[in-house]
Coordinates of C-alpha atoms and ligand atoms in Angstrom, one line a residue:
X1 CA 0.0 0.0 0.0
X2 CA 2.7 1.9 0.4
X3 CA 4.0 2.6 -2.6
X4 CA 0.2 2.6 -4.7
X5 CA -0.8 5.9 -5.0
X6 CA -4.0 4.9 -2.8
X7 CA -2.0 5.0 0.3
X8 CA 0.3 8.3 -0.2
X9 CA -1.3 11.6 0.4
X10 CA -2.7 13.6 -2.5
X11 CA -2.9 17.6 -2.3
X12 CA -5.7 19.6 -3.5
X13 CA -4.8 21.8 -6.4
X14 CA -4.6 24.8 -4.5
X15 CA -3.0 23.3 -1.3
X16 CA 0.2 22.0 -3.4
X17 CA 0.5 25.3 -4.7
X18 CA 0.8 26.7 -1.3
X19 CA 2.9 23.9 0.0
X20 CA 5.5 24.2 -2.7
X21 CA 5.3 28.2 -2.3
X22 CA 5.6 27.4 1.2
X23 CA 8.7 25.5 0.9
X24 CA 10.2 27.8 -2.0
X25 CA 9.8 30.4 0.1
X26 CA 11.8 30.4 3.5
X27 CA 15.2 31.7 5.0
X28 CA 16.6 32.3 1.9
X29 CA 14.3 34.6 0.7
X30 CA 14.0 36.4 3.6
X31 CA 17.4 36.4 5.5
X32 CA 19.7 35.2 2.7
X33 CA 18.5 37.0 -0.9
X34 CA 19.0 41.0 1.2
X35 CA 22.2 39.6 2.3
X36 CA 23.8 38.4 -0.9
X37 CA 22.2 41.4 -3.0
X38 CA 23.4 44.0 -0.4
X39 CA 27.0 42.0 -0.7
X40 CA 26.8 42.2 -4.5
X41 CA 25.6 45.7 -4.7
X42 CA 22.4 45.1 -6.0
X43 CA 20.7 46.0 -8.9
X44 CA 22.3 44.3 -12.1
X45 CA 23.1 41.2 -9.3
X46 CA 18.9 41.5 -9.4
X47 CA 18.9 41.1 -12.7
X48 CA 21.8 38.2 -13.2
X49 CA 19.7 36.3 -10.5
X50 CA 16.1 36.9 -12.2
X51 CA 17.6 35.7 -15.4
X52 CA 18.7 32.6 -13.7
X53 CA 15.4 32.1 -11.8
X54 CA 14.0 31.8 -15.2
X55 CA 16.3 30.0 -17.2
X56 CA 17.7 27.6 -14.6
X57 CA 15.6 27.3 -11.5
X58 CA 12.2 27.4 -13.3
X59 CA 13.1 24.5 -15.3
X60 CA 14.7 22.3 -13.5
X61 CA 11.6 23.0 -11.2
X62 CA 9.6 21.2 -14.0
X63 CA 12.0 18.6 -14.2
X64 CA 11.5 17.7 -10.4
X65 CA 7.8 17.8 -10.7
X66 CA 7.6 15.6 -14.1
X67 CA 9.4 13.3 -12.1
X68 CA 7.8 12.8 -8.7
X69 CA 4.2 12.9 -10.7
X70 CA 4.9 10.5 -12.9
X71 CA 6.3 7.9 -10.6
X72 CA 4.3 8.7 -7.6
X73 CA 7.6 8.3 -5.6
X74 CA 10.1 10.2 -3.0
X75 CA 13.2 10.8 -4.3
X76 CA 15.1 7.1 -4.8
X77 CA 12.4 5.4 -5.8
X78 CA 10.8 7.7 -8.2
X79 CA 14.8 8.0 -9.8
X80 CA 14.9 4.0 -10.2
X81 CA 11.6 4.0 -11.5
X82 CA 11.8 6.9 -13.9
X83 CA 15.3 5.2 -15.1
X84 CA 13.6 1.5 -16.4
X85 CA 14.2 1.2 -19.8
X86 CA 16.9 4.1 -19.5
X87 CA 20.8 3.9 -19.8
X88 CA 22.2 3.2 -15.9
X89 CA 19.0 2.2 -15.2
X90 CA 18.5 1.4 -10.8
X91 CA 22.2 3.3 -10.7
X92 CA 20.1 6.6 -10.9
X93 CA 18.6 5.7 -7.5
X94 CA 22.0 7.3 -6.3
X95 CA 20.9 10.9 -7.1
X96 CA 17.9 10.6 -5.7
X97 CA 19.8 9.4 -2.0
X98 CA 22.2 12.2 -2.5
X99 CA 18.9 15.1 -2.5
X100 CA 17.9 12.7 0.3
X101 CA 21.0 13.0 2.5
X102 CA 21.4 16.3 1.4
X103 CA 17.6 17.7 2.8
X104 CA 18.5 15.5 6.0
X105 CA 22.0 17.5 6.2
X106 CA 20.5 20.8 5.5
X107 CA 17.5 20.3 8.0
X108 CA 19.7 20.0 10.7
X109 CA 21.1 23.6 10.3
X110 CA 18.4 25.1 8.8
X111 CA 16.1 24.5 11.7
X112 CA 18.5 25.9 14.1
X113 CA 18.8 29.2 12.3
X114 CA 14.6 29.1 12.0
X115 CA 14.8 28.5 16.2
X116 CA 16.9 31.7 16.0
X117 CA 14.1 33.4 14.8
X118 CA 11.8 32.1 17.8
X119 CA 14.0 33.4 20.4
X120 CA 14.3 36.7 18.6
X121 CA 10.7 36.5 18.3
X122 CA 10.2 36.2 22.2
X123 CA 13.0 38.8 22.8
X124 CA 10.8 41.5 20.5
X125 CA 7.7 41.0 22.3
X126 CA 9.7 41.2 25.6
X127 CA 11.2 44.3 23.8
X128 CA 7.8 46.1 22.8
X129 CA 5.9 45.6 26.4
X130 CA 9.1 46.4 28.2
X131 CA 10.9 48.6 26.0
X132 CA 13.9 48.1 23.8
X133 CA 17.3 47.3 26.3
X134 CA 19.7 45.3 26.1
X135 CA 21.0 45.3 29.2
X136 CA 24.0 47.8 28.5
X137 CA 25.6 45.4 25.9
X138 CA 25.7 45.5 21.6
X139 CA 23.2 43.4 20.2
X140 CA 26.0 42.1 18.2
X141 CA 27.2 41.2 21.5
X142 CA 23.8 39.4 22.9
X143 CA 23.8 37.4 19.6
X144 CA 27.0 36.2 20.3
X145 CA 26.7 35.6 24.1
X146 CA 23.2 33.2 22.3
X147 CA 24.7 31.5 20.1
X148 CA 27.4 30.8 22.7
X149 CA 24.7 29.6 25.1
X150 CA 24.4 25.2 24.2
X151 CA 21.3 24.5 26.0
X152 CA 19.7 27.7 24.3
X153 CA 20.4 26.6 20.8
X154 CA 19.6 23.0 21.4
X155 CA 16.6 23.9 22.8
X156 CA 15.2 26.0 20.4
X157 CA 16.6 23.9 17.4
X158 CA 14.8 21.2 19.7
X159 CA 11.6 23.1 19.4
X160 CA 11.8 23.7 15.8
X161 CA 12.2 20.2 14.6
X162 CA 9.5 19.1 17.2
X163 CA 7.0 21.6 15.6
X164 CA 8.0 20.2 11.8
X165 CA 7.7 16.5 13.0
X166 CA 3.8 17.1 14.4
X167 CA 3.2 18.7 11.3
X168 CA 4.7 16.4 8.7
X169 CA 3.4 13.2 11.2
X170 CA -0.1 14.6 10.6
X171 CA 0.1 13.7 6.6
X172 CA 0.4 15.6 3.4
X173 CA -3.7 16.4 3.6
X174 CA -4.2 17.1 7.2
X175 CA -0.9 18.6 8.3
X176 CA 1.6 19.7 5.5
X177 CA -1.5 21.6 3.7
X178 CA -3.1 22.6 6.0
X179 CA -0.2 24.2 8.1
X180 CA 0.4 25.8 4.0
X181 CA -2.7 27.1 3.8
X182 CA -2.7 28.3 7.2
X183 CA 0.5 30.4 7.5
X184 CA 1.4 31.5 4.1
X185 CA -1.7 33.9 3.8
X186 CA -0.3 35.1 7.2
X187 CA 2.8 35.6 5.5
X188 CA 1.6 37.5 2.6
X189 CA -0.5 39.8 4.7
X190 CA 2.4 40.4 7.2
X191 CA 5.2 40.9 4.4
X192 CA 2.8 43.4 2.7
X193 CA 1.8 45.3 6.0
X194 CA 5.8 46.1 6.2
X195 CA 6.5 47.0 3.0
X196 CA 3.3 49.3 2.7
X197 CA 4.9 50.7 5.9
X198 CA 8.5 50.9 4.3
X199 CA 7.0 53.4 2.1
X200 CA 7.2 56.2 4.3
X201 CA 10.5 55.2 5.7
X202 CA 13.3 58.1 4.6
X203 CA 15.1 55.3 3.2
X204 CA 12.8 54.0 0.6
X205 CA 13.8 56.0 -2.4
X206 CA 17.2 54.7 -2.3
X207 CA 16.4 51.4 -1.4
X208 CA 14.4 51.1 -4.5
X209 CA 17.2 52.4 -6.5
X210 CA 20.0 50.4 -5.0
X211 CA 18.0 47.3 -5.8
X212 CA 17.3 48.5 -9.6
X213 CA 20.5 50.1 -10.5
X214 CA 22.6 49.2 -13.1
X215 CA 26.0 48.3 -12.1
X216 CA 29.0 45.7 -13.0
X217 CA 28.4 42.5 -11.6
X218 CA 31.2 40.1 -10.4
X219 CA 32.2 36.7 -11.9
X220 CA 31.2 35.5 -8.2
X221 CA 27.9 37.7 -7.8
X222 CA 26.7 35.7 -11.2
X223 CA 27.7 32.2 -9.9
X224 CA 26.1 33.1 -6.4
X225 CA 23.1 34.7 -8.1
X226 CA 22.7 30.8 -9.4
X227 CA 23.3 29.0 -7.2
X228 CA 21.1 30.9 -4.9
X229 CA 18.1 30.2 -7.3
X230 CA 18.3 26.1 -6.4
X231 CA 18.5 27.3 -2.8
X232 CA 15.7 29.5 -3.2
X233 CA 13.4 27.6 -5.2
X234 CA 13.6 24.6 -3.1
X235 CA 15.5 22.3 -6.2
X236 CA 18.3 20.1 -6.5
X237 CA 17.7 17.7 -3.7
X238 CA 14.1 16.5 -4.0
X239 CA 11.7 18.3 -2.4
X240 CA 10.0 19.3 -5.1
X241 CA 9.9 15.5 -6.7
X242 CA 8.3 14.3 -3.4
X243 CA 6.0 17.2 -3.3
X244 CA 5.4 16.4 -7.3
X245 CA 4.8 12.9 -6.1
X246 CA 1.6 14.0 -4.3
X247 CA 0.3 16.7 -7.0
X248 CA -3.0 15.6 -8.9
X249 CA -2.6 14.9 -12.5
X250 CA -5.1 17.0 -14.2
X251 CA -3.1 20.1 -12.4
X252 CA -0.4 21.3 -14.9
X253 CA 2.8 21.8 -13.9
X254 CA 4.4 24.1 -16.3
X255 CA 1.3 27.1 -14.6
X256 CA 2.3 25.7 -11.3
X257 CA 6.0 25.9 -11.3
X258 CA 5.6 29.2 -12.7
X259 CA 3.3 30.4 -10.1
X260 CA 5.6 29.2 -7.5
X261 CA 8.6 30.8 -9.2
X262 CA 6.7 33.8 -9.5
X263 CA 5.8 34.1 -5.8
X264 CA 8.8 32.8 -4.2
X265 CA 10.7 36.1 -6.4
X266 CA 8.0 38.7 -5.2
X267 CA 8.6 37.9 -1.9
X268 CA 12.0 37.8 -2.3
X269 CA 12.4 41.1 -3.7
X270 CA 9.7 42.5 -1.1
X271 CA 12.0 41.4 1.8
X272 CA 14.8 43.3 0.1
X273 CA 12.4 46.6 0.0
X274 CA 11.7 46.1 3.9
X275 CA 14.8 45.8 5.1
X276 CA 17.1 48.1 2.6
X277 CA 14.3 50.7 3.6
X278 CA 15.2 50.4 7.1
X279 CA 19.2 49.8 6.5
X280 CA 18.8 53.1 3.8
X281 CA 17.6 55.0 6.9
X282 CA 20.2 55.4 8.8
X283 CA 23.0 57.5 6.6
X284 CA 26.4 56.1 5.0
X285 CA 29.0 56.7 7.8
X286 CA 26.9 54.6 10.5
X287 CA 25.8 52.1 7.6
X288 CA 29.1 51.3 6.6
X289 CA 30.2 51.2 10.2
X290 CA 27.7 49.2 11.6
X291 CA 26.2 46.7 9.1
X292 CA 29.9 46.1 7.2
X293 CA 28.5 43.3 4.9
X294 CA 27.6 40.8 7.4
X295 CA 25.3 38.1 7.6
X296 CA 24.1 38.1 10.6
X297 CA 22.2 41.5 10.0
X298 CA 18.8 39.7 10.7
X299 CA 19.9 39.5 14.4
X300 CA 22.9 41.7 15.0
X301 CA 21.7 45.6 13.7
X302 CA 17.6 45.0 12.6
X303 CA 15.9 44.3 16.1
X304 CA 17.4 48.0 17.0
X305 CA 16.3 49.6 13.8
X306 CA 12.8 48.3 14.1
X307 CA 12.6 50.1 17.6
X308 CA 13.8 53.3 15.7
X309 CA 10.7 53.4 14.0
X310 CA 7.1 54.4 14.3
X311 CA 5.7 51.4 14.5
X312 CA 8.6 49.4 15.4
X313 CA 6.9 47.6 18.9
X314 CA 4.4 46.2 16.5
X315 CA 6.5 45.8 13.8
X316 CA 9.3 43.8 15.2
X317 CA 7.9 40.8 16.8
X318 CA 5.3 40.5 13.4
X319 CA 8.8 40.7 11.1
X320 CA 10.4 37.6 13.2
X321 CA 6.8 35.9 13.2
X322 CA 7.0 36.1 9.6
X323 CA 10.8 34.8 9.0
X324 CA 9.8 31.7 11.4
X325 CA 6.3 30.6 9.4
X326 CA 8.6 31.0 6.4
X327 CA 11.1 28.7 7.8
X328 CA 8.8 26.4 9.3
X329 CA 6.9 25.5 5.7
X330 CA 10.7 25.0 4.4
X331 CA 12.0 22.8 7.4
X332 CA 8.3 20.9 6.9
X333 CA 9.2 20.0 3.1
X334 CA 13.0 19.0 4.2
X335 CA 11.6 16.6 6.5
X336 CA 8.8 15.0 4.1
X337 CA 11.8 14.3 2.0
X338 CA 13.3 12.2 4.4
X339 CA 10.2 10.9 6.4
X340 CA 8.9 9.9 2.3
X341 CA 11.9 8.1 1.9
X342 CA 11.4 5.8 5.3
X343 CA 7.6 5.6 3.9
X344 CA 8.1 4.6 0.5
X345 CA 11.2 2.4 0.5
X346 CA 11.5 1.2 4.0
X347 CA 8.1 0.8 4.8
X348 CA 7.4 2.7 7.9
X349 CA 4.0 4.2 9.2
X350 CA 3.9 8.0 8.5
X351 CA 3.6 8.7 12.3
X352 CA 6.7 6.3 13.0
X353 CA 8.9 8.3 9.9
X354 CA 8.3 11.4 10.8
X355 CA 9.7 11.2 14.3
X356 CA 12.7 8.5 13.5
X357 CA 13.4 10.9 10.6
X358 CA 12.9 14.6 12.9
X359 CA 14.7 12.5 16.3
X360 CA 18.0 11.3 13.7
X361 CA 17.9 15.4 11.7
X362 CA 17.6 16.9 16.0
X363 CA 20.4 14.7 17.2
X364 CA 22.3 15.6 13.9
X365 CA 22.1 19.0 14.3
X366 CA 23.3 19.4 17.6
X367 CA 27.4 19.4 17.0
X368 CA 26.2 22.1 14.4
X369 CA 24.4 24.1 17.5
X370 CA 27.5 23.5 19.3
X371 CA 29.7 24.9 17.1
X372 CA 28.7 28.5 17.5
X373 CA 30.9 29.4 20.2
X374 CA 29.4 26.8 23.2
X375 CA 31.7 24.1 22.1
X376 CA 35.2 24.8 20.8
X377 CA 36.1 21.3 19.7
X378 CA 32.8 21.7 17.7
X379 CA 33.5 25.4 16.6
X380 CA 37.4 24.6 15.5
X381 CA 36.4 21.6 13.4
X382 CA 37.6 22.2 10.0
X383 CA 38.2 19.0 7.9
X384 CA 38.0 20.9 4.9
X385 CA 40.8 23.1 5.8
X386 CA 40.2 27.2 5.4
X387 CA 37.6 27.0 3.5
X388 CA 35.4 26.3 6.7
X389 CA 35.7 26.5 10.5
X390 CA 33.4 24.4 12.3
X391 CA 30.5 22.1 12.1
X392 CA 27.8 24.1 11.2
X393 CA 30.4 26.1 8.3
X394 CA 31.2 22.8 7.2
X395 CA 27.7 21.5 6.6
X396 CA 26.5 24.6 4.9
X397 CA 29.8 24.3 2.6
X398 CA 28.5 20.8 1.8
X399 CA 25.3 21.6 0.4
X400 CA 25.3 24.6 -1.0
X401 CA 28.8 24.4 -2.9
X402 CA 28.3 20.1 -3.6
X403 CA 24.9 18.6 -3.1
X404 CA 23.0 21.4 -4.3
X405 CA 24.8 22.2 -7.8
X406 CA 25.8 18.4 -8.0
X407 CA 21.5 17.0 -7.9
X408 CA 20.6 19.8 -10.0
X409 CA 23.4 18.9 -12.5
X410 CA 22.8 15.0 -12.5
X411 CA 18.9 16.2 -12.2
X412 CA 19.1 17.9 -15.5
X413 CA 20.8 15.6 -17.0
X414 CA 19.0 13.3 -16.3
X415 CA 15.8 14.4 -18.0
X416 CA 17.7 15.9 -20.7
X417 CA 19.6 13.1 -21.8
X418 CA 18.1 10.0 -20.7
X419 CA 14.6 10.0 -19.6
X420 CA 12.9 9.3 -23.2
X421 CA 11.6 12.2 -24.5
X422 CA 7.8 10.9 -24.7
X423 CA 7.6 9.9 -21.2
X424 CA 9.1 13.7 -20.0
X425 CA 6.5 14.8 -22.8
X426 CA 3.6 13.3 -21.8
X427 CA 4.0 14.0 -18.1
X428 CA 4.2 17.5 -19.0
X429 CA 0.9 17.7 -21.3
X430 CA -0.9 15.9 -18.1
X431 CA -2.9 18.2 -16.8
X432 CA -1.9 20.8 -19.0
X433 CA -2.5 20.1 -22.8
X434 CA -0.4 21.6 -25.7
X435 CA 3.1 21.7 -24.9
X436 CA 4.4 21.3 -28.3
X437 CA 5.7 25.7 -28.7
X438 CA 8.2 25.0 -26.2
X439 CA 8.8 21.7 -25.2
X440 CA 12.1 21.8 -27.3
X441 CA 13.4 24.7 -25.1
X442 CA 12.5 23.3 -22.4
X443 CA 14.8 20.6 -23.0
X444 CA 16.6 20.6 -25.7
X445 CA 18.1 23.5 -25.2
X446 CA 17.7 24.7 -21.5
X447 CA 18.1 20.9 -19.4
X448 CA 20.1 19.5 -21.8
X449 CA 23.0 22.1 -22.6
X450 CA 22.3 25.7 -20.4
X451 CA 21.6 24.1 -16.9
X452 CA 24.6 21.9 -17.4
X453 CA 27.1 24.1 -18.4
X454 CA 26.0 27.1 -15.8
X455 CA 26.2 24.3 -12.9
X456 CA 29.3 22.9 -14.4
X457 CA 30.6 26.5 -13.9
X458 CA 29.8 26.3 -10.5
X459 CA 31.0 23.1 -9.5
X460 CA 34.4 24.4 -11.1
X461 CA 34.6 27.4 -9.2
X462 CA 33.9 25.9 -6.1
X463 CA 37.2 23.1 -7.1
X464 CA 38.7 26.2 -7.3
X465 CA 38.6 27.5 -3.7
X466 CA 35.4 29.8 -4.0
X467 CA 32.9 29.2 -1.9
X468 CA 29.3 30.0 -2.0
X469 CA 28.1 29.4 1.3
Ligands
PFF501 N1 13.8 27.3 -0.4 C1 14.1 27.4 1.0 C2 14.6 28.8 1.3 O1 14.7 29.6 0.3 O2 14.8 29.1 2.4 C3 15.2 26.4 1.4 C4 15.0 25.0 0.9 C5 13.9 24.3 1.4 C6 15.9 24.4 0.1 C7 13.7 23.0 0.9 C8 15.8 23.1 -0.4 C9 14.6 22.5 0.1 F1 14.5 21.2 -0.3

């Protein structure tokens, strides 16, 4: 029962479109995408990432999907089914454990950044009843002395996973859909509240511009721009094939990938206009001083901007409510992939997955809470050399420089080159019709040679000592 497509879930049309949103859309549109564009300078990095949204990402989207419909599979299996018949045959199984392994790797980070965003949460609403102190020391300061703090970050990374294990143990109808269509309108009508409000912010002029302005863009800000659409878009390590594997066949998935693409971008390039608006208010000498390029703006410099602002005691806490539903439909759709996996191939109950796959991704994850500064064996861990320093570094440099690029890569060509053009084809008419205008883009042109070569590029770079984490 298992594996007949009786006994998997099945979403409503409208619930897998905001499921997938929902797991497109997540840290790295919110905390990530400002970061890298205010790194890169913005405006033509916009544009180098748009353009690889479209001709990379959005593809390779479709690829995903035509594969976990058609096979009704997670990840392995609907690889070693999709390859019968084809060159390599059961051997393609391997990519689909690599996006496996990889989700289960990412998870185990990702949800301890997403706990960050609780705390934070708690500290606002502290913060807006109490007013805005911190105790006589920087914020950068009180991040540090958190992350520092084991029990704190294992506890929170605890909570985290233990939310997305009841969620994904309730079932791709009554929990994963329902927890979509639950929090993402929340999300919209937050993210919209704070940019309507950004308008009036003194910086909003320039914010606008720095994220539309035409400038010369780096040989790194174009291989980050793509590399940041897999991220992003939620490809190259199978969540979307398992999502695709519960999708309904007469909904078409060239409109749906599109509409997710389309949404996870808006949101994107909103959360740029919110917080540019606030970094643009304060003027160039503190700017430069205080937000340097760093990552952890989302916790170091924005909690104190917020309280600089009219509305800032309401504002805050809503703007950390929003990053955490963001993450928590992400880390929900990282866990499926895993949890599917146990399902499908191994056999397990859904309830019995979930938590065997959330207890194995909490227990993971802990050197990586560790290694923030409460561990130093943890923290000075650097198998890889320079190129990281400790455990969580060195999982994120996994990832996003080799499991990401490298599923996407064997992804596309995969469906390129080997899955037989009518079975690709007709999975993509199902539920859609006509796909005869561009079907040969699609890919002959774009999975079979662009995709490729682009992540090819990467993967080079990265040999090369870059790294894109
Ligand atoms: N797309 C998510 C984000 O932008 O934060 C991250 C992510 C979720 C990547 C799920 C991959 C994935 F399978």
């Amino acid at each position: 029962m298992a594996n007949g497509s009786g006994g998997r879930g099945r979403f409503g049309q409208l619930g897998f479109i905001f499921a997938a949103v929902g797991s497109a859309i997540g840290l790295g549109n919110i905390w990530k995408f400002p970061y890298i564009t205010y790194a890169n300078d913005g405006g033509s990095f916009v544009l180098v990432y748009l353009i690889a949204i479209v001709l990379i990402g959005l593809p390779i989207m479709m690829a995903e999907l035509v594969i976990g419909r058609s096979t009704r599979q997670s990840p392995v299996g609907a690889f070693v089914e999709a390859a019968k018949g084809a060159v390599g045959g059961r051997a393609w199984g391997a990519v689909g454990a690599l996006g496996t392994l990889g989700s289960f790797i990412l998870l185990s980070y990702y949800a301890l950044i997403a706990g960050w965003t609780v705390y934070y949460f708690g500290q606002c609403l502290s913060w807006s009843f109490r007013g805005f102190d911190t105790g006589g020391q920087t914020l950068g300061d009180s991040f540090g002395a958190f992350l520092g703090n084991g029990p704190l970050q294992i506890g929170f990374h605890a909570l985290f996973m233990a939310v997305t294990v009841g969620v994904v143990a309730l079932g791709v109808q009554g929990g994963i859909e329902r927890v979509a269509k639950t929090l993402m309108p929340v999300l919209g009508g937050i993210l919209i509240l704070l940019v309507v409000n950004s308008f009036w912010s003194p910086g909003f002029g320039e914010a606008v511009r720095f994220l539309f302005h035409v400038g010369p863009v780096t040989a790194d800000g174009l291989l980050e721009a793509v590399g940041h659409a897999f991220f992003t878009l939620s490809v190259g390590m199978g969540a979307m094939i398992t999502y695709g594997s519960y999708m309904r066949s007469r909904q078409s998935i060239p409109r749906s990938a599109a509409a997710i693409t389309l949404l996870d971008t808006l949101v994107a390039l909103m959360a740029c206009i919110v917080m540019f608006s606030i970094i643009f208010s304060v003027d160039g000498a503190e700017r430069a001083g205080t937000f340097g390029k760093s990552a952890t703006i989302l916790f170091t410099t924005l909690p104190q901007m917020f309280y600089e602002m009219p509305l800032g005691v309401v504002l805050a806490p809503l703007f950390y409510l929003l990053v955490g539903f963001a993450a928590l439909t992400s880390t929900i759709s990282l866990l499926e992939v895993v949890a599917a996996y146990l399902i499908d191939r191994r056999g397990l109950s859904r309830r019995k997955a979930s938590l065997l796959s959330g207890g194995a991704v909490f227990l993971f994850g802990i050197p990586s809470a560790l290694s923030l500064g409460a561990v130093t064996g943890f923290s000075s861990w650097a198998p890889l050399g320079e190129r990281t320093a400790g455990f969580f570094d060195t999982m994120d440099y996994t990832v996003s420089n080799w499991i990401l690029p490298l599923g996407g890569l064997t992804l596309a060509i995969f469906v390129g080159w080997f899955l037989s053009r009518s079975k690709s084809r007709d999975a993509l008419a199902d539920g859609h019709g006509d796909v005869s205008r561009w079907y040969f883009i699609w890919r002959d042109v774009l999975l079979r040679f662009l995709c490729p070569v682009a992540i090819l590029w990467i993967i080079w770079a990265v040999i090369g000592g870059r790294s894109f984490a």
